[in-house]
Amino acid sequence: MKKLFKLILILSFFSLNSAQTFAAEKVDYLKTDWSFKGLFGKFDRASLQRGYQVYTEVCASCHSMKYLSYRNLSEEGGPEFSEAAAKAIAASFDVKDGPNADGEMFTRPGKLSDKFVMPYDNVKAAQAANGGAYPPDMSVLVKARGGGVDYIYSLLQGYEDPPSGVTLDDGVYYNKYMYGNKIRMAAPLSDGIVEYGDGTNASVEQMSKDVTTFLMWAAEPHLEARHQMGFKAIVYLIILTILVYFSMKKIWSRVESEV
Amino acid sequence: MSDHDYKPKSKVGQWFNDRLPLLTLANHLTDYPTPKNLNYWWTFGGILTFCLITQIITGLTLAMHYIAHADMAFESVEHIMRDVNYGWLIRYIHANGASMFFLAVYIHIFRSLFYGSYKSPREIIWILGIVIYLLMMAAAFMGYVLPWGQMSFWGATVITNLFSAIPLVGEGIVTWLWGGYSVDNPTLTRFFTLHYLIPFLILGLVVLHIWALHVPGNNNPVGIDIKKPSKDTVPFHPYIVIKDGFALLMFMIVFAFFVFYTPNILGHADNYIEANPMVTPAHIVPEWYLLPFYAILRSVPDKLLGVVAMLSAILILAALPWLDTSKIRSAVFRPLYKQFYWILVADVLILGYVGAMPAEGLYLLIARVATAYYFLHFLVILPVLGFKERTLPVPLSITEPILGGSPNLAAARHRESKIK
């Protein structure tokens, strides 16, 4: 049994160690209480809905979200808009479809099964409209950045005047959390830039939190299911392990040996 | 396996077994006499079998939904994560399963190093193990390329480019490996094919590995030859089965924690950015389990020699049964080797750490010293130690230390005398 503890110790040391290695580059990001962290972490439904509003009113003019469909907005574990609301959201976008029987492409209102409409036809068009910088697709953005949600949350609030000695080219902005501090995106949020339907004060901090929550869901739409299943799986494994431990003790009691 | 005259009880069983002795095999596996003093480090063989089967099953399922095409691979992975029923679960088990597989294989290898399991008469088991390990690395590397993220693409570029260090034919080999003039769709499709093939090669080698094991039987913490079957052994079933099962469950708890709560911590964030040949990531880092060898590669200033050093670092293990000249297997009775063993463990961990850091300044210096020590350990320390070391007296049977509950004879005697 002593050896067993050693084993657990080594395993836990290993997991800690690797976590630290990958966190080595971390800057001190702004922190907030994310509801989706921890063993039972869940999304804050209202925050997700507000976050969608910020995305669609602010970010979506430049950033695509090509792996999401409108149906996702009403699915379990997400913003959980009613199906009618999600249908209405989809219908508010024009989707290019076709070719029809005459071989013509045509435009129709969006359906639940459509993917999020992209702001630009292609990467080149996006670059041309943004001074050569491509606004990254936001579907998995949170997972594609080392600092994850904390990084995005901080970046949105990290715009500052450049310190003396730093000169910025036209269309380049200073952000203290950006890698290299220079960013092609102007500060996207300002107090009151959106008007929340639920009366929440749309401060930059609040909007940053909401839209980052939304992006986390977009990147991990099954996060809640994962946490729920994980807890059950681990509890099940622990109980089974205990039972097997006692069976093992019983079986090994027949021989003169220690397990 | 010849020490068996098993006769099935039923007539049908006998009829079948005379024609295909599968029942004899099953009986051999359940009765297989195993030393009763095996500790938990010996449970990783079973754990590794579990890892392999898990990777094969999840991998087959993923392959039903994955599309091996440069334009669609990344999207198909997202499709698996979002739209396939429990696709996220299967993919996270597969991705973290690779890390768990390597964690287990490193424990398995270092257990063998500590207890001298590679020594006569187990050299073939050991060499088969090294081949399995090499194939695992190839499979893991190619698997990491399949999601076609930035690290996939650039990792593939860096590793395949190593072959260009070969004089004269290097460039030609790289072009041949790529199926073109850069890492592109032909590279992806062949990597997918090989990634699919290699696990089954590993499975075959695992059968040989176990077969070769069942000839001399298991080594044990005391490292002495034992009579089989005897008071020193227990039948594999139920004793070892239940013990392996218990250890496996503990392992699965750790595994589940990664899968359900930190599924991306062992991966690199850049791999969630679709591959872009025009943009090079700031740091190209392999997966954690390849880092020690990556550090060795980068610690040599010359490209060709770096590749040679990296390959030698692995292949030198195959020569280990002959480099270690000591007649005593277990480090328990080798006081000096035991210390050098732990220094080697620290050395490999340091190599892994500097492998993740940029190859410059102090990190590079540390990497060079650690690389030099790695080779020193195998090429100088081990051969010399066998002649110079004064080993402790080895017990005649494992029952002797077991009565005291410790493989250390002195400690066992001490405890025994206290009981008296």
XYZ file of C-alpha atoms in Angstrom:
679
model
C 0.000 0.000 0.000
C 2.906 2.350 0.740
C 4.147 1.830 -2.766
C 0.726 2.686 -4.042
C 0.859 6.079 -2.405
C 4.265 6.628 -3.941
C 2.759 5.838 -7.288
C -0.073 8.299 -6.833
C 2.394 10.901 -5.660
C 4.540 10.470 -8.711
C 1.535 10.580 -11.019
C 0.215 13.750 -9.433
C 3.679 15.290 -9.519
C 3.808 14.491 -13.181
C 0.483 16.113 -13.954
C 1.354 19.223 -11.985
C 4.721 19.419 -13.601
C 3.417 19.279 -17.129
C 0.767 21.836 -16.292
C 3.456 24.168 -15.101
C 5.620 23.681 -18.144
C 2.815 24.766 -20.386
C 1.846 27.654 -18.151
C 5.422 28.931 -18.137
C 4.790 31.660 -20.679
C 1.786 33.019 -18.838
C 1.534 36.740 -18.267
C -0.534 38.057 -15.388
C -3.920 38.145 -17.021
C -6.972 39.815 -15.561
C -8.979 37.319 -13.550
C -12.671 36.904 -13.141
C -14.893 34.184 -11.716
C -15.732 31.945 -14.655
C -18.846 29.911 -13.921
C -17.717 27.118 -16.246
C -14.541 26.240 -14.369
C -14.313 23.496 -11.779
C -15.750 20.030 -11.408
C -19.353 21.155 -11.801
C -18.707 24.205 -13.998
C -21.665 25.314 -16.095
C -22.244 28.238 -18.387
C -24.158 31.233 -17.165
C -27.096 31.105 -19.585
C -27.834 34.855 -19.418
C -24.166 35.673 -19.917
C -24.041 33.401 -22.994
C -27.069 35.136 -24.485
C -25.568 38.553 -23.825
C -22.264 37.296 -25.182
C -23.986 36.233 -28.383
C -25.414 39.726 -28.638
C -21.939 41.276 -28.277
C -20.534 38.843 -30.827
C -23.222 39.443 -33.387
C -23.375 43.228 -32.948
C -19.663 43.919 -32.561
C -17.329 41.060 -33.479
C -19.281 39.472 -36.318
C -18.685 42.378 -38.677
C -15.097 41.129 -39.059
C -14.755 37.740 -37.292
C -16.354 34.636 -38.743
C -17.512 31.640 -36.709
C -17.629 29.091 -39.443
C -18.017 25.905 -37.397
C -21.170 27.016 -35.587
C -24.725 26.590 -36.850
C -27.752 28.598 -35.811
C -29.293 25.444 -34.399
C -26.479 25.361 -31.809
C -27.953 28.511 -30.233
C -30.979 26.571 -29.000
C -29.178 23.358 -28.086
C -28.747 22.102 -24.555
C -25.688 23.362 -22.729
C -25.445 26.520 -24.857
C -27.171 29.920 -24.734
C -30.414 27.898 -24.949
C -32.424 30.422 -26.883
C -35.903 29.056 -27.548
C -36.169 27.300 -30.895
C -38.401 30.092 -32.134
C -35.837 32.703 -31.118
C -33.024 30.749 -32.795
C -35.168 30.451 -35.951
C -35.743 34.191 -35.882
C -32.017 34.832 -35.444
C -31.227 32.531 -38.377
C -33.890 34.159 -40.531
C -32.385 37.589 -39.928
C -29.341 36.560 -41.986
C -29.213 36.247 -45.752
C -27.753 32.952 -46.863
C -26.434 32.350 -50.346
C -27.772 29.076 -51.675
C -28.082 27.242 -54.934
C -27.761 26.566 -57.672
C -31.508 26.189 -58.217
C -33.184 24.304 -61.065
C -32.214 27.118 -63.450
C -28.597 26.950 -62.370
C -28.798 30.306 -60.592
C -27.453 31.095 -57.152
C -29.987 32.817 -54.941
C -30.296 34.402 -51.535
C -32.753 33.178 -48.926
C -33.326 33.764 -45.205
C -31.177 31.582 -42.938
C -32.418 28.315 -41.409
C -31.445 26.567 -38.178
C -29.278 24.127 -40.092
C -27.178 26.875 -41.701
C -23.698 27.650 -40.487
C -23.075 31.150 -39.149
C -22.900 33.522 -42.119
C -19.348 34.708 -42.685
C -18.596 38.436 -42.874
C -16.275 37.999 -45.861
C -16.367 35.682 -48.829
C -12.791 34.518 -48.318
C -9.551 35.186 -46.456
C -8.263 37.573 -49.126
C -11.398 39.694 -48.936
C -11.087 39.780 -45.138
C -7.469 40.855 -45.363
C -8.214 43.510 -47.968
C -10.874 45.027 -45.723
C -8.657 44.989 -42.618
C -5.375 46.494 -43.720
C -3.828 43.124 -44.563
C -4.562 41.458 -41.209
C -6.945 38.525 -41.194
C -9.434 38.660 -38.318
C -9.189 35.062 -37.044
C -12.184 32.776 -37.092
C -13.630 32.715 -33.589
C -15.065 29.169 -33.459
C -12.149 27.718 -31.491
C -10.291 30.930 -30.710
C -10.308 30.391 -26.948
C -8.559 27.038 -27.346
C -6.144 28.437 -29.922
C -4.578 30.922 -27.514
C -2.183 29.956 -24.737
C -3.925 31.955 -22.035
C -7.404 30.756 -23.055
C -10.368 32.677 -21.681
C -8.236 34.810 -19.370
C -6.204 35.962 -22.329
C -9.230 36.953 -24.431
C -10.894 38.602 -21.443
C -7.731 40.609 -20.710
C -7.015 41.481 -24.316
C -10.424 43.069 -24.737
C -9.627 45.341 -21.793
C -5.915 45.724 -22.451
C -5.959 48.713 -24.800
C -3.736 51.554 -23.628
C -1.836 54.502 -24.964
C 1.587 53.224 -26.013
C 4.380 53.905 -23.514
C 6.824 56.599 -24.580
C 9.359 55.334 -27.051
C 6.941 52.975 -28.772
C 5.820 54.231 -32.139
C 2.877 52.644 -33.830
C 2.176 52.477 -37.539
C -1.119 53.578 -38.926
C -3.856 51.085 -38.043
C -1.796 49.434 -35.300
C -2.846 49.704 -31.668
C -1.172 49.103 -28.367
C -2.460 46.319 -26.149
C -0.596 45.252 -23.049
C -1.782 41.625 -23.240
C -1.174 41.084 -26.947
C 1.895 39.040 -27.890
C 4.408 41.772 -28.854
C 1.893 44.385 -27.669
C 0.938 45.450 -31.182
C -2.485 44.623 -32.506
C -4.248 45.415 -35.761
C -7.688 45.498 -34.170
C -8.870 48.786 -32.714
C -10.421 48.537 -29.257
C -13.685 46.808 -30.186
C -15.633 47.548 -27.021
C -16.621 50.805 -25.369
C -19.121 51.366 -22.568
C -22.675 51.102 -23.842
C -21.743 49.975 -27.387
C -24.519 47.388 -27.114
C -27.745 47.708 -25.220
C -28.511 44.582 -23.200
C -32.142 43.501 -23.258
C -32.045 42.278 -19.665
C -30.968 45.662 -18.294
C -27.408 44.586 -17.412
C -25.040 47.525 -17.544
C -22.987 47.131 -20.714
C -19.603 48.111 -19.305
C -16.478 47.056 -21.178
C -15.680 44.640 -18.365
C -19.163 43.099 -18.449
C -19.179 42.773 -22.227
C -15.690 41.254 -22.181
C -16.830 38.657 -19.704
C -20.029 37.876 -21.612
C -18.446 37.584 -25.027
C -15.552 35.493 -23.665
C -18.053 33.146 -22.024
C -19.795 32.905 -25.375
C -16.506 32.138 -27.119
C -15.713 29.455 -24.560
C -19.023 27.796 -25.311
C -18.408 28.162 -29.043
C -15.065 26.379 -28.690
C -16.379 23.701 -26.294
C -20.107 23.340 -26.929
C -20.241 20.096 -24.941
C -18.395 21.414 -21.888
C -21.347 20.986 -19.540
C -22.021 17.444 -20.693
C -18.309 16.722 -20.294
C -18.220 17.971 -16.719
C -21.374 16.085 -15.769
C -20.227 12.852 -17.330
C -16.736 13.300 -15.887
C -18.021 13.533 -12.356
C -20.162 10.424 -12.754
C -17.348 8.518 -14.448
C -14.817 9.355 -11.762
C -17.187 8.573 -8.881
C -18.003 5.268 -10.566
C -14.322 4.471 -11.036
C -13.508 5.321 -7.419
C -16.269 3.065 -6.075
C -15.220 0.249 -8.378
C -11.588 0.732 -7.380
C -12.474 0.420 -3.692
C -14.480 -2.749 -4.335
C -11.703 -4.270 -6.399
C -9.207 -3.309 -3.699
C -11.065 -5.333 -1.085
C -11.550 -8.269 -3.464
C -7.848 -8.172 -4.118
C -7.073 -8.169 -0.391
C -9.375 -11.137 0.066
C -7.862 -13.108 -2.795
C -4.298 -12.352 -1.773
C -4.961 -13.287 1.840
C -4.611 -16.892 0.654
C -0.894 -16.414 -0.023
C 1.871 -15.203 2.208
C 2.512 -11.932 0.491
C 1.718 -8.300 0.638
C -0.213 -6.308 -1.939
C 4.904 -23.190 -22.934
C 5.699 -26.845 -23.411
C 5.307 -27.774 -19.744
C 1.633 -28.341 -20.283
C -0.532 -31.396 -20.628
C -3.868 -29.740 -20.342
C -6.911 -31.806 -21.233
C -10.286 -30.081 -21.553
C -13.047 -31.703 -19.491
C -15.768 -31.843 -22.143
C -15.659 -34.108 -25.206
C -16.348 -31.137 -27.491
C -13.536 -29.246 -25.836
C -11.130 -32.117 -26.367
C -12.205 -32.500 -29.984
C -11.658 -28.797 -30.617
C -8.441 -28.570 -28.631
C -6.865 -31.486 -30.496
C -7.394 -29.553 -33.706
C -6.639 -26.025 -32.471
C -5.181 -25.863 -28.956
C -6.778 -22.538 -28.052
C -8.002 -23.976 -24.751
C -4.452 -25.032 -23.905
C -3.381 -21.458 -24.586
C -6.143 -20.071 -22.364
C -5.175 -22.525 -19.650
C -1.533 -21.537 -19.980
C -2.451 -17.866 -19.613
C -4.581 -18.364 -16.505
C -2.169 -20.796 -14.821
C 0.983 -18.905 -15.835
C 3.155 -18.957 -12.693
C 3.998 -15.394 -11.680
C 6.394 -14.353 -8.917
C 4.289 -13.406 -5.939
C 6.478 -10.482 -4.939
C 5.748 -8.350 -8.014
C 5.114 -4.771 -6.952
C 2.856 -2.169 -8.583
C 5.523 -1.132 -11.074
C 4.804 -4.520 -12.703
C 1.180 -3.610 -13.376
C 2.081 -1.260 -16.223
C 2.332 -4.081 -18.742
C -1.389 -4.701 -18.330
C -2.064 -0.973 -18.308
C -0.197 -0.619 -21.597
C -2.291 -3.362 -23.176
C -5.359 -1.430 -22.086
C -3.908 1.773 -23.592
C -3.241 0.077 -26.914
C -6.733 -1.411 -27.152
C -8.290 1.928 -26.160
C -6.307 3.772 -28.826
C -7.295 1.221 -31.462
C -11.004 1.312 -30.612
C -11.272 5.104 -30.312
C -9.043 5.475 -33.364
C -11.270 3.249 -35.490
C -14.290 5.296 -34.441
C -12.559 8.575 -35.223
C -11.462 7.253 -38.612
C -15.132 6.747 -39.514
C -15.669 10.516 -39.269
C -12.285 11.991 -40.047
C -11.401 13.169 -43.556
C -7.731 12.922 -44.504
C -7.553 15.913 -46.817
C -5.571 19.111 -46.329
C -8.667 21.239 -46.962
C -11.047 19.227 -44.797
C -9.061 17.582 -41.992
C -9.304 20.461 -39.543
C -12.990 20.938 -40.275
C -13.714 17.233 -39.921
C -12.100 17.238 -36.485
C -14.376 20.109 -35.486
C -17.267 18.140 -36.932
C -16.301 15.249 -34.648
C -16.065 17.594 -31.659
C -19.431 19.249 -32.298
C -21.800 17.088 -34.286
C -20.790 13.443 -33.895
C -22.526 11.840 -30.912
C -19.972 11.780 -28.097
C -17.345 12.653 -30.689
C -15.729 15.019 -28.194
C -15.400 12.145 -25.745
C -13.879 9.773 -28.258
C -11.426 12.361 -29.549
C -10.348 13.502 -26.087
C -9.841 9.883 -25.004
C -7.739 9.277 -28.106
C -5.674 12.471 -27.777
C -5.067 12.129 -24.037
C -4.779 8.371 -24.457
C -1.581 8.934 -26.415
C -0.106 10.833 -23.478
C -1.305 8.208 -21.007
C 0.206 5.504 -23.226
C 3.594 7.223 -23.106
C 3.348 7.917 -19.395
C 2.767 4.199 -18.844
C 5.485 3.119 -21.270
C 8.051 5.354 -19.585
C 7.197 3.876 -16.195
C 7.375 0.397 -17.759
C 10.811 1.113 -19.285
C 12.221 2.668 -16.142
C 10.907 -0.240 -14.071
C 12.846 -2.532 -16.356
C 15.954 -0.382 -15.937
C 15.676 -0.455 -12.145
C 15.129 -4.179 -11.761
C 17.411 -5.237 -14.607
C 14.584 -6.945 -16.477
C 16.462 -6.513 -19.769
C 19.256 -8.885 -18.728
C 19.722 -12.481 -19.811
C 17.547 -14.405 -20.530
C 15.126 -11.545 -21.339
C 17.076 -9.662 -24.045
C 14.583 -10.458 -26.802
C 11.651 -9.216 -24.718
C 13.570 -5.996 -24.152
C 14.512 -5.488 -27.810
C 10.943 -6.171 -28.927
C 9.920 -3.544 -26.383
C 12.303 -0.989 -27.891
C 10.864 -1.682 -31.353
C 7.359 -1.220 -29.952
C 8.460 2.046 -28.370
C 9.911 3.283 -31.681
C 6.691 2.404 -33.483
C 4.710 4.168 -30.761
C 6.700 7.327 -31.364
C 6.113 7.092 -35.107
C 2.389 6.503 -34.587
C 2.080 9.354 -32.091
C 3.955 11.781 -34.313
C 1.811 10.954 -37.352
C -1.343 11.073 -35.266
C -0.471 14.558 -34.119
C -0.254 15.633 -37.772
C -3.769 14.471 -38.646
C -5.812 17.366 -37.129
C -3.872 19.586 -39.541
C -3.378 22.416 -37.098
C -0.363 24.687 -37.032
C 1.686 22.396 -34.764
C 0.680 19.406 -36.902
C 1.937 21.055 -40.032
C 5.116 22.575 -38.652
C 5.953 19.577 -36.508
C 5.687 17.416 -39.622
C 7.860 19.869 -41.536
C 10.582 19.932 -38.877
C 10.677 16.175 -38.296
C 10.570 15.116 -41.932
C 13.259 17.703 -42.687
C 15.589 15.794 -40.353
C 16.018 13.241 -43.121
C 17.563 15.931 -45.321
C 20.623 15.689 -43.040
C 21.492 12.365 -44.675
C 24.363 13.047 -47.093
C 23.696 12.840 -50.859
C 20.251 11.248 -50.798
C 18.720 13.313 -47.951
C 16.867 15.847 -50.064
C 15.539 13.122 -52.312
C 14.286 11.143 -49.326
C 12.458 14.174 -47.931
C 10.712 14.807 -51.246
C 9.785 11.138 -51.372
C 8.418 11.243 -47.802
C 6.361 14.347 -48.514
C 5.087 13.134 -51.876
C 5.890 16.600 -53.182
C 8.024 19.621 -52.471
C 6.488 20.546 -49.127
C 4.269 19.004 -46.463
C 0.888 18.916 -48.171
C -2.084 16.750 -48.973
C -0.048 13.714 -50.145
C 1.874 13.857 -46.856
C -1.335 13.948 -44.874
C -2.924 10.995 -46.647
C 0.168 8.794 -46.272
C 0.537 9.754 -42.622
C -3.082 8.784 -42.074
C -2.506 5.438 -43.765
C 0.585 4.723 -41.677
C -1.049 5.977 -38.498
C -3.797 3.446 -39.154
C -1.334 0.640 -39.898
C 1.221 1.034 -37.094
C -1.064 0.191 -34.137
C -1.701 -3.229 -35.653
C 2.018 -3.773 -36.112
C 2.395 -2.826 -32.449
C -0.359 -5.276 -31.542
C 1.513 -8.069 -33.324
C 4.758 -7.139 -31.593
C 2.964 -7.032 -28.239
C 1.906 -10.647 -28.808
C 5.556 -11.551 -29.468
C 6.635 -9.465 -26.461
C 4.294 -11.441 -24.201
C 5.182 -14.725 -25.828
C 8.882 -14.035 -25.254
C 8.017 -13.084 -21.669
C 6.229 -16.363 -21.054
C 9.315 -18.394 -21.921
C 11.558 -17.369 -18.983
C 8.674 -15.888 -16.968
C 8.578 -12.546 -15.187
C 11.561 -10.963 -13.567
C 10.791 -9.774 -10.028
C 11.909 -7.101 -7.563
C 14.550 -9.403 -6.095
C 15.811 -10.159 -9.570
C 16.690 -13.808 -8.980
C 15.661 -16.842 -11.011
C 12.842 -18.721 -9.372
C 11.486 -22.215 -9.726
C 8.128 -22.335 -11.459
C 5.641 -23.232 -10.248
C 6.711 -23.163 -6.623
C 6.050 -21.453 -3.321
C 7.487 -18.340 -4.903
C 4.808 -18.101 -7.572
C 1.093 -17.563 -7.833
C -1.091 -18.424 -10.843
C -1.751 -15.404 -13.062
C -5.477 -15.785 -12.516
C -6.892 -14.626 -10.157
C -3.925 -13.126 -8.299
C -2.283 -10.988 -10.949
C -5.509 -10.341 -12.835
C -7.130 -8.699 -9.822
C -3.990 -6.794 -8.918
C -3.506 -5.518 -12.462
C -7.190 -4.666 -12.537
C -6.894 -2.633 -9.365
C -3.870 -0.737 -10.690
C -5.598 -0.210 -14.021
C -8.595 1.352 -12.285
C -6.314 3.763 -10.438
C -4.709 4.630 -13.733
C -8.128 5.158 -15.318
C -9.041 7.683 -12.631
C -6.042 9.812 -13.606
C -6.866 9.238 -17.269
C -10.490 10.284 -16.736
C -9.412 13.409 -14.925
C -7.430 14.526 -17.960
C -10.160 13.599 -20.432
C -13.035 15.261 -18.596
C -11.442 18.194 -16.831
C -8.262 19.274 -18.601
C -8.507 17.663 -22.035
C -6.295 20.200 -23.786
C -3.579 20.781 -21.217
C -1.174 18.279 -22.761
C -1.702 19.631 -26.262
C -0.526 22.890 -27.753
C -2.896 25.839 -28.282
C -1.486 26.455 -31.757
C -2.943 23.176 -32.936
C -6.399 24.748 -32.780
C -5.260 27.109 -35.545
C -5.691 25.558 -38.969
C -2.413 24.732 -40.719
C -1.015 27.675 -42.637
C 2.166 27.154 -44.674
C 2.665 30.942 -44.779
C 2.833 31.491 -41.004
C 5.435 29.808 -38.793
C 4.548 29.476 -35.080
C 6.827 31.269 -32.606
C 8.006 28.004 -31.026
C 7.671 24.646 -32.694
C 7.480 22.133 -29.849
C 6.769 18.412 -30.075
C 4.450 16.624 -27.685
C 5.825 16.260 -24.150
C 6.776 12.614 -24.542
C 9.240 13.385 -27.317
C 10.871 16.345 -25.589
C 13.966 14.557 -24.155
C 14.945 13.388 -27.630
C 14.150 16.788 -29.084
C 16.559 18.291 -26.542
C 19.280 15.835 -27.574
C 18.687 16.676 -31.235
C 19.038 20.398 -30.627
C 22.004 20.149 -28.295
C 24.282 19.075 -31.143
C 25.280 22.031 -33.340
C 25.540 19.920 -36.507
C 22.263 18.791 -38.083
C 23.417 15.357 -39.224
C 25.206 14.628 -35.955
C 22.161 15.871 -34.052
C 19.970 13.362 -35.858
C 22.559 10.641 -35.251
C 22.682 11.547 -31.539
C 18.894 11.478 -31.261
C 18.608 8.089 -32.947
C 21.523 6.684 -30.941
C 19.853 7.808 -27.732
C 17.042 5.368 -28.496
C 19.010 2.624 -30.213
C 21.591 2.500 -27.425
C 18.808 1.035 -25.305
C 18.729 -2.010 -27.556
C 22.374 -2.705 -26.668
C 21.684 -2.289 -22.971
C 21.681 -6.030 -22.094
C 25.331 -6.138 -23.221
C 26.371 -2.705 -21.949
C 25.310 -3.568 -18.420
C 27.981 -6.018 -17.329
C 26.653 -6.683 -13.840
C 25.525 -10.222 -13.069
C 23.021 -8.922 -10.527
C 19.687 -7.846 -11.973
C 17.857 -5.864 -9.330
C 19.090 -2.432 -8.252
C 17.970 -3.406 -4.747
C 21.278 -5.291 -4.402
C 23.341 -2.759 -6.341
C 23.920 0.237 -4.076
C 25.936 2.231 -6.619
C 23.799 1.438 -9.627
C 20.766 2.537 -7.642
C 22.227 6.008 -7.268
C 23.221 6.235 -10.908
C 19.740 5.039 -11.829
C 18.125 7.970 -10.077
C 20.628 10.380 -11.613
C 19.619 9.017 -15.025
C 15.939 9.565 -14.210
C 16.721 13.155 -13.217
C 18.824 13.578 -16.350
C 15.975 12.486 -18.622
C 13.520 14.767 -16.802
C 15.934 17.679 -17.221
C 16.283 16.849 -20.924
C 12.496 16.892 -21.197
C 12.327 20.269 -19.503
C 14.986 21.953 -21.653
C 13.425 20.341 -24.726
C 10.368 22.526 -24.106
C 12.469 25.667 -23.723
C 14.127 27.688 -26.485
C 17.533 26.254 -27.465
C 19.675 29.166 -26.373
C 21.849 30.422 -23.522
C 21.694 28.467 -20.275
C 19.056 26.038 -21.567
C 21.333 24.976 -24.392
C 24.240 24.493 -22.011
C 22.126 22.375 -19.664
C 20.859 20.352 -22.641
C 24.432 19.664 -23.747
C 25.588 18.561 -20.324
C 22.501 16.364 -19.885
C 22.963 14.834 -23.340
C 26.601 14.065 -22.621
C 25.635 12.491 -19.299
C 22.932 10.384 -20.946
C 25.494 8.716 -23.195
C 28.059 8.568 -20.416
C 25.616 6.588 -18.305
C 25.122 3.884 -20.907
C 28.552 3.791 -22.532
C 30.875 4.235 -19.548
C 29.158 4.064 -16.184
C 27.142 0.892 -16.788
C 29.949 -1.253 -18.264
C 32.445 -0.150 -15.598
C 29.994 -0.473 -12.746
C 29.476 -4.168 -13.442
C 33.120 -4.854 -12.642
C 33.718 -2.350 -9.867
C 30.544 -2.434 -7.851
C 30.348 -4.404 -4.589
C 26.862 -5.835 -4.631
C 24.836 -6.883 -1.616
C 24.196 -10.596 -0.927
C 21.260 -11.863 -2.958
C 18.674 -14.117 -1.274
C 18.226 -17.673 -2.491
C 14.502 -17.449 -2.953
C 11.959 -14.679 -2.978
C 10.084 -16.296 -0.118
C 12.872 -15.197 2.144
C 12.408 -11.418 1.772
C 8.654 -11.777 1.366
C 8.297 -13.066 4.885
C 9.671 -9.758 6.021
C 7.650 -7.866 3.417
C 10.627 -6.215 1.797
C 12.811 -7.155 -1.153
C 15.734 -5.843 0.832
C 17.301 -8.815 2.534
C 18.955 -6.890 5.346
C 15.730 -5.120 6.216
C 13.843 -8.424 6.062
C 16.287 -10.156 8.399
C 16.140 -7.195 10.719
C 12.368 -7.392 10.911
C 12.455 -11.139 11.315
C 14.828 -10.891 14.247
C 12.514 -8.354 15.862
C 9.604 -10.773 15.584
C 11.660 -13.485 17.283
